[in-house]
mmCIF file of C-alpha atoms in Angstrom:
data_model
loop_
_atom_site.group_PDB
_atom_site.id
_atom_site.type_symbol
_atom_site.label_atom_id
_atom_site.label_comp_id
_atom_site.label_asym_id
_atom_site.label_seq_id
_atom_site.Cartn_x
_atom_site.Cartn_y
_atom_site.Cartn_z
ATOM 1 C CA UNK A 1 173.911 80.837 -177.363
ATOM 2 C CA UNK A 2 173.243 80.866 -181.026
ATOM 3 C CA UNK A 3 175.349 80.215 -183.977
ATOM 4 C CA UNK A 4 174.035 80.867 -187.200
ATOM 5 C CA UNK A 5 174.982 79.987 -190.654
ATOM 6 C CA UNK A 6 173.178 81.661 -193.813
ATOM 7 C CA UNK A 7 173.670 81.521 -197.624
ATOM 8 C CA UNK A 8 171.608 83.660 -199.786
ATOM 9 C CA UNK A 9 171.041 85.029 -203.254
ATOM 10 C CA UNK A 10 169.297 88.013 -204.523
ATOM 11 C CA UNK A 11 168.671 89.099 -208.203
ATOM 12 C CA UNK A 12 166.817 92.391 -208.808
ATOM 13 C CA UNK A 13 166.435 92.790 -212.640
ATOM 14 C CA UNK A 14 163.883 94.965 -214.548
ATOM 15 C CA UNK A 15 160.476 93.937 -213.767
ATOM 16 C CA UNK A 16 161.599 90.826 -211.932
ATOM 17 C CA UNK A 17 163.233 90.244 -208.643
ATOM 18 C CA UNK A 18 163.673 86.968 -206.404
ATOM 19 C CA UNK A 19 165.648 86.144 -203.181
ATOM 20 C CA UNK A 20 166.450 82.883 -201.808
ATOM 21 C CA UNK A 21 168.175 82.208 -198.359
ATOM 22 C CA UNK A 22 169.034 79.075 -196.539
ATOM 23 C CA UNK A 23 170.220 78.978 -193.000
ATOM 24 C CA UNK A 24 170.988 76.702 -189.982
ATOM 25 C CA UNK A 25 171.083 78.134 -186.156
ATOM 26 C CA UNK A 26 172.646 75.928 -183.730
ATOM 27 C CA UNK A 27 171.206 76.899 -180.035
ATOM 28 C CA UNK A 28 172.438 75.920 -176.508
ATOM 29 C CA UNK A 29 170.214 76.325 -173.547
ATOM 30 C CA UNK A 30 167.650 77.946 -175.449
ATOM 31 C CA UNK A 31 164.755 79.181 -173.087
ATOM 32 C CA UNK A 32 161.346 77.362 -173.667
ATOM 33 C CA UNK A 33 158.140 78.421 -171.966
ATOM 34 C CA UNK A 34 155.974 75.484 -170.525
ATOM 35 C CA UNK A 35 152.430 75.810 -169.806
ATOM 36 C CA UNK A 36 151.262 73.631 -166.807
ATOM 37 C CA UNK A 37 147.482 74.184 -166.343
ATOM 38 C CA UNK A 38 147.463 77.967 -165.458
ATOM 39 C CA UNK A 39 151.131 78.249 -164.787
ATOM 40 C CA UNK A 40 153.638 79.113 -167.144
ATOM 41 C CA UNK A 41 157.682 78.241 -166.457
ATOM 42 C CA UNK A 42 160.684 78.546 -168.191
ATOM 43 C CA UNK A 43 163.402 75.657 -168.922
ATOM 44 C CA UNK A 44 166.413 75.376 -170.770
ATOM 45 C CA UNK A 45 166.713 72.937 -173.790
ATOM 46 C CA UNK A 46 169.894 71.911 -174.161
ATOM 47 C CA UNK A 47 170.663 72.045 -177.874
ATOM 48 C CA UNK A 48 168.154 73.073 -180.661
ATOM 49 C CA UNK A 49 168.683 73.036 -184.436
ATOM 50 C CA UNK A 50 166.915 75.272 -186.692
ATOM 51 C CA UNK A 51 167.167 74.766 -190.504
ATOM 52 C CA UNK A 52 165.046 76.805 -192.904
ATOM 53 C CA UNK A 53 164.698 78.173 -196.442
ATOM 54 C CA UNK A 54 162.981 81.269 -197.342
ATOM 55 C CA UNK A 55 161.985 82.300 -201.083
ATOM 56 C CA UNK A 56 160.686 85.363 -202.580
ATOM 57 C CA UNK A 57 159.790 86.584 -206.046
ATOM 58 C CA UNK A 58 157.970 89.486 -207.874
ATOM 59 C CA UNK A 59 157.170 90.250 -211.018
ATOM 60 C CA UNK A 60 155.867 93.658 -212.735
ATOM 61 C CA UNK A 61 153.487 92.786 -215.315
ATOM 62 C CA UNK A 62 153.515 96.622 -216.733
ATOM 63 C CA UNK A 63 154.405 100.050 -215.152
ATOM 64 C CA UNK A 64 151.218 99.881 -212.575
ATOM 65 C CA UNK A 65 150.767 96.112 -211.867
ATOM 66 C CA UNK A 66 153.119 93.876 -210.046
ATOM 67 C CA UNK A 67 152.461 90.065 -208.549
ATOM 68 C CA UNK A 68 154.565 88.002 -206.264
ATOM 69 C CA UNK A 69 154.803 86.081 -203.025
ATOM 70 C CA UNK A 70 156.908 84.614 -200.282
ATOM 71 C CA UNK A 71 157.424 81.130 -199.177
ATOM 72 C CA UNK A 72 159.190 80.120 -195.960
ATOM 73 C CA UNK A 73 160.161 76.216 -195.276
ATOM 74 C CA UNK A 74 161.131 75.311 -191.651
ATOM 75 C CA UNK A 75 162.451 72.297 -189.665
ATOM 76 C CA UNK A 76 163.213 73.366 -186.131
ATOM 77 C CA UNK A 77 164.203 70.239 -184.039
ATOM 78 C CA UNK A 78 165.114 69.943 -180.063
ATOM 79 C CA UNK A 79 168.527 67.783 -180.248
ATOM 80 C CA UNK A 80 168.743 67.606 -176.418
ATOM 81 C CA UNK A 81 165.742 68.795 -174.259
ATOM 82 C CA UNK A 82 164.403 67.120 -170.866
ATOM 83 C CA UNK A 83 161.674 68.507 -168.615
ATOM 84 C CA UNK A 84 160.298 66.803 -165.425
ATOM 85 C CA UNK A 85 161.062 63.459 -166.405
ATOM 86 C CA UNK A 86 160.395 63.857 -170.212
ATOM 87 C CA UNK A 87 162.648 63.548 -172.955
ATOM 88 C CA UNK A 88 161.690 65.593 -175.882
ATOM 89 C CA UNK A 89 165.073 65.092 -177.696
ATOM 90 C CA UNK A 90 164.486 64.470 -181.431
ATOM 91 C CA UNK A 91 161.101 66.171 -181.516
ATOM 92 C CA UNK A 92 159.932 69.381 -183.374
ATOM 93 C CA UNK A 93 159.875 72.569 -181.879
ATOM 94 C CA UNK A 94 156.303 73.489 -181.182
ATOM 95 C CA UNK A 95 154.564 76.412 -182.644
ATOM 96 C CA UNK A 96 156.542 76.261 -185.981
ATOM 97 C CA UNK A 97 154.998 75.583 -188.900
ATOM 98 C CA UNK A 98 156.162 73.411 -191.698
ATOM 99 C CA UNK A 99 155.719 76.229 -194.319
ATOM 100 C CA UNK A 100 154.058 79.924 -194.391
ATOM 101 C CA UNK A 101 153.540 81.661 -197.556
ATOM 102 C CA UNK A 102 151.858 84.871 -198.844
ATOM 103 C CA UNK A 103 151.036 85.936 -202.572
ATOM 104 C CA UNK A 104 150.013 89.242 -203.590
ATOM 105 C CA UNK A 105 148.997 91.481 -206.475
ATOM 106 C CA UNK A 106 149.562 95.269 -206.228
ATOM 107 C CA UNK A 107 148.580 98.439 -208.326
ATOM 108 C CA UNK A 108 150.306 101.944 -208.331
ATOM 109 C CA UNK A 109 149.650 104.661 -210.619
ATOM 110 C CA UNK A 110 148.937 108.614 -210.339
ATOM 111 C CA UNK A 111 148.848 108.709 -206.424
ATOM 112 C CA UNK A 112 146.384 105.735 -206.441
ATOM 113 C CA UNK A 113 147.706 102.552 -204.797
ATOM 114 C CA UNK A 114 146.077 99.043 -203.806
ATOM 115 C CA UNK A 115 147.452 95.851 -202.714
ATOM 116 C CA UNK A 116 145.668 92.396 -202.099
ATOM 117 C CA UNK A 117 147.368 89.527 -200.253
ATOM 118 C CA UNK A 118 146.443 85.997 -199.172
ATOM 119 C CA UNK A 119 148.390 84.426 -196.239
ATOM 120 C CA UNK A 120 148.830 81.006 -195.177
ATOM 121 C CA UNK A 121 150.452 79.213 -192.271
ATOM 122 C CA UNK A 122 151.213 75.376 -192.234
ATOM 123 C CA UNK A 123 150.632 72.755 -189.704
ATOM 124 C CA UNK A 124 152.432 72.568 -186.697
ATOM 125 C CA UNK A 125 152.793 70.399 -183.440
ATOM 126 C CA UNK A 126 150.857 71.977 -180.374
ATOM 127 C CA UNK A 127 152.996 70.317 -177.603
ATOM 128 C CA UNK A 128 156.743 69.491 -176.828
ATOM 129 C CA UNK A 129 155.694 65.755 -177.007
ATOM 130 C CA UNK A 130 154.620 66.146 -180.610
ATOM 131 C CA UNK A 131 151.352 64.347 -179.941
ATOM 132 C CA UNK A 132 148.949 66.516 -182.163
ATOM 133 C CA UNK A 133 149.302 68.737 -185.045
ATOM 134 C CA UNK A 134 147.156 71.894 -185.909
ATOM 135 C CA UNK A 135 146.472 72.141 -189.367
ATOM 136 C CA UNK A 136 147.350 75.904 -189.479
ATOM 137 C CA UNK A 137 145.145 78.249 -191.950
ATOM 138 C CA UNK A 138 145.122 79.093 -195.556
ATOM 139 C CA UNK A 139 144.332 82.129 -197.650
ATOM 140 C CA UNK A 140 143.618 84.763 -194.963
ATOM 141 C CA UNK A 141 143.271 87.930 -197.396
ATOM 142 C CA UNK A 142 144.009 91.394 -196.398
ATOM 143 C CA UNK A 143 143.404 94.552 -198.778
ATOM 144 C CA UNK A 144 144.772 98.043 -198.807
ATOM 145 C CA UNK A 145 143.939 101.095 -200.880
ATOM 146 C CA UNK A 146 145.334 104.597 -200.497
ATOM 147 C CA UNK A 147 145.551 107.612 -202.222
ATOM 148 C CA UNK A 148 147.976 110.371 -202.189
ATOM 149 C CA UNK A 149 147.916 113.916 -203.489
ATOM 150 C CA UNK A 150 150.508 116.397 -202.380
ATOM 151 C CA UNK A 151 151.205 116.288 -198.851
ATOM 152 C CA UNK A 152 148.185 114.110 -198.198
ATOM 153 C CA UNK A 153 147.763 110.475 -198.026
ATOM 154 C CA UNK A 154 144.460 108.542 -197.291
ATOM 155 C CA UNK A 155 144.544 104.685 -196.816
ATOM 156 C CA UNK A 156 142.052 102.122 -196.231
ATOM 157 C CA UNK A 157 143.073 98.742 -194.711
ATOM 158 C CA UNK A 158 140.468 95.815 -194.651
ATOM 159 C CA UNK A 159 142.082 92.766 -192.613
ATOM 160 C CA UNK A 160 140.538 89.410 -193.058
ATOM 161 C CA UNK A 161 138.581 90.422 -196.195
ATOM 162 C CA UNK A 162 136.258 87.313 -196.328
ATOM 163 C CA UNK A 163 135.668 87.208 -192.427
ATOM 164 C CA UNK A 164 137.318 83.620 -192.048
ATOM 165 C CA UNK A 165 137.248 81.955 -188.635
ATOM 166 C CA UNK A 166 140.501 80.277 -187.792
ATOM 167 C CA UNK A 167 142.906 80.030 -184.854
ATOM 168 C CA UNK A 168 146.180 81.981 -184.831
ATOM 169 C CA UNK A 169 147.477 79.669 -182.263
ATOM 170 C CA UNK A 170 146.836 76.378 -180.773
ATOM 171 C CA UNK A 171 148.576 74.900 -177.735
ATOM 172 C CA UNK A 172 148.271 72.037 -175.566
ATOM 173 C CA UNK A 173 149.477 72.289 -171.825
ATOM 174 C CA UNK A 174 151.292 69.233 -170.005
ATOM 175 C CA UNK A 175 148.000 68.221 -168.495
ATOM 176 C CA UNK A 176 146.418 67.903 -171.795
ATOM 177 C CA UNK A 177 144.157 70.977 -171.706
ATOM 178 C CA UNK A 178 143.883 73.200 -175.048
ATOM 179 C CA UNK A 179 143.822 76.663 -175.482
ATOM 180 C CA UNK A 180 143.000 78.719 -178.842
ATOM 181 C CA UNK A 181 143.863 82.329 -179.809
ATOM 182 C CA UNK A 182 141.348 83.008 -182.396
ATOM 183 C CA UNK A 183 142.012 85.064 -185.543
ATOM 184 C CA UNK A 184 140.883 88.811 -185.643
ATOM 185 C CA UNK A 185 137.642 88.864 -187.603
ATOM 186 C CA UNK A 186 137.086 91.364 -190.634
ATOM 187 C CA UNK A 187 138.251 94.730 -189.388
ATOM 188 C CA UNK A 188 138.789 98.116 -191.034
ATOM 189 C CA UNK A 189 141.408 100.785 -190.426
ATOM 190 C CA UNK A 190 141.386 104.034 -191.973
ATOM 191 C CA UNK A 191 144.585 106.331 -192.054
ATOM 192 C CA UNK A 192 145.360 109.655 -192.869
ATOM 193 C CA UNK A 193 149.023 111.301 -193.263
ATOM 194 C CA UNK A 194 150.228 114.412 -193.662
ATOM 195 C CA UNK A 195 153.919 114.782 -194.856
ATOM 196 C CA UNK A 196 155.856 117.924 -194.710
#
């Protein structure tokens, strides 16, 4: 069961736009997955409080070029949560970064479009006991270039442009074993679209 409160603001002016949102979600009996060695089981956390703030801004430098970014700040906490004799009440929810962001610059004119963005994922606890944190990752970059002509559109996507080595997710199970989900290496995608 969840009760959500949200307050927001949006401004969309000529060449400049911004949004701000503040929220709180009060949850009862949230389903939490627990990894015990190679077995995953599910329990209910009695009460959880999720608070956060989200900001976005974009600015058009001229008719073709825009810059901007997004920032999310998060504070998610177990108010009541016990499992297997362990009391995690008052601990932060694992896998929830303290902040996330992206920044971008985009270009669009005469059928040509391009965008490069950089993403960051802040530190977070890797277990319910809050014994360790993963530092997250910074400035993972993606590039998109496309061209439209009539009904045709050709697009190239390059993900992880600089081929950074990082973990998308790090976790620690109840026995102290670590697992890592690696971020994808540099990869290319070419898309063609025909629109009627």
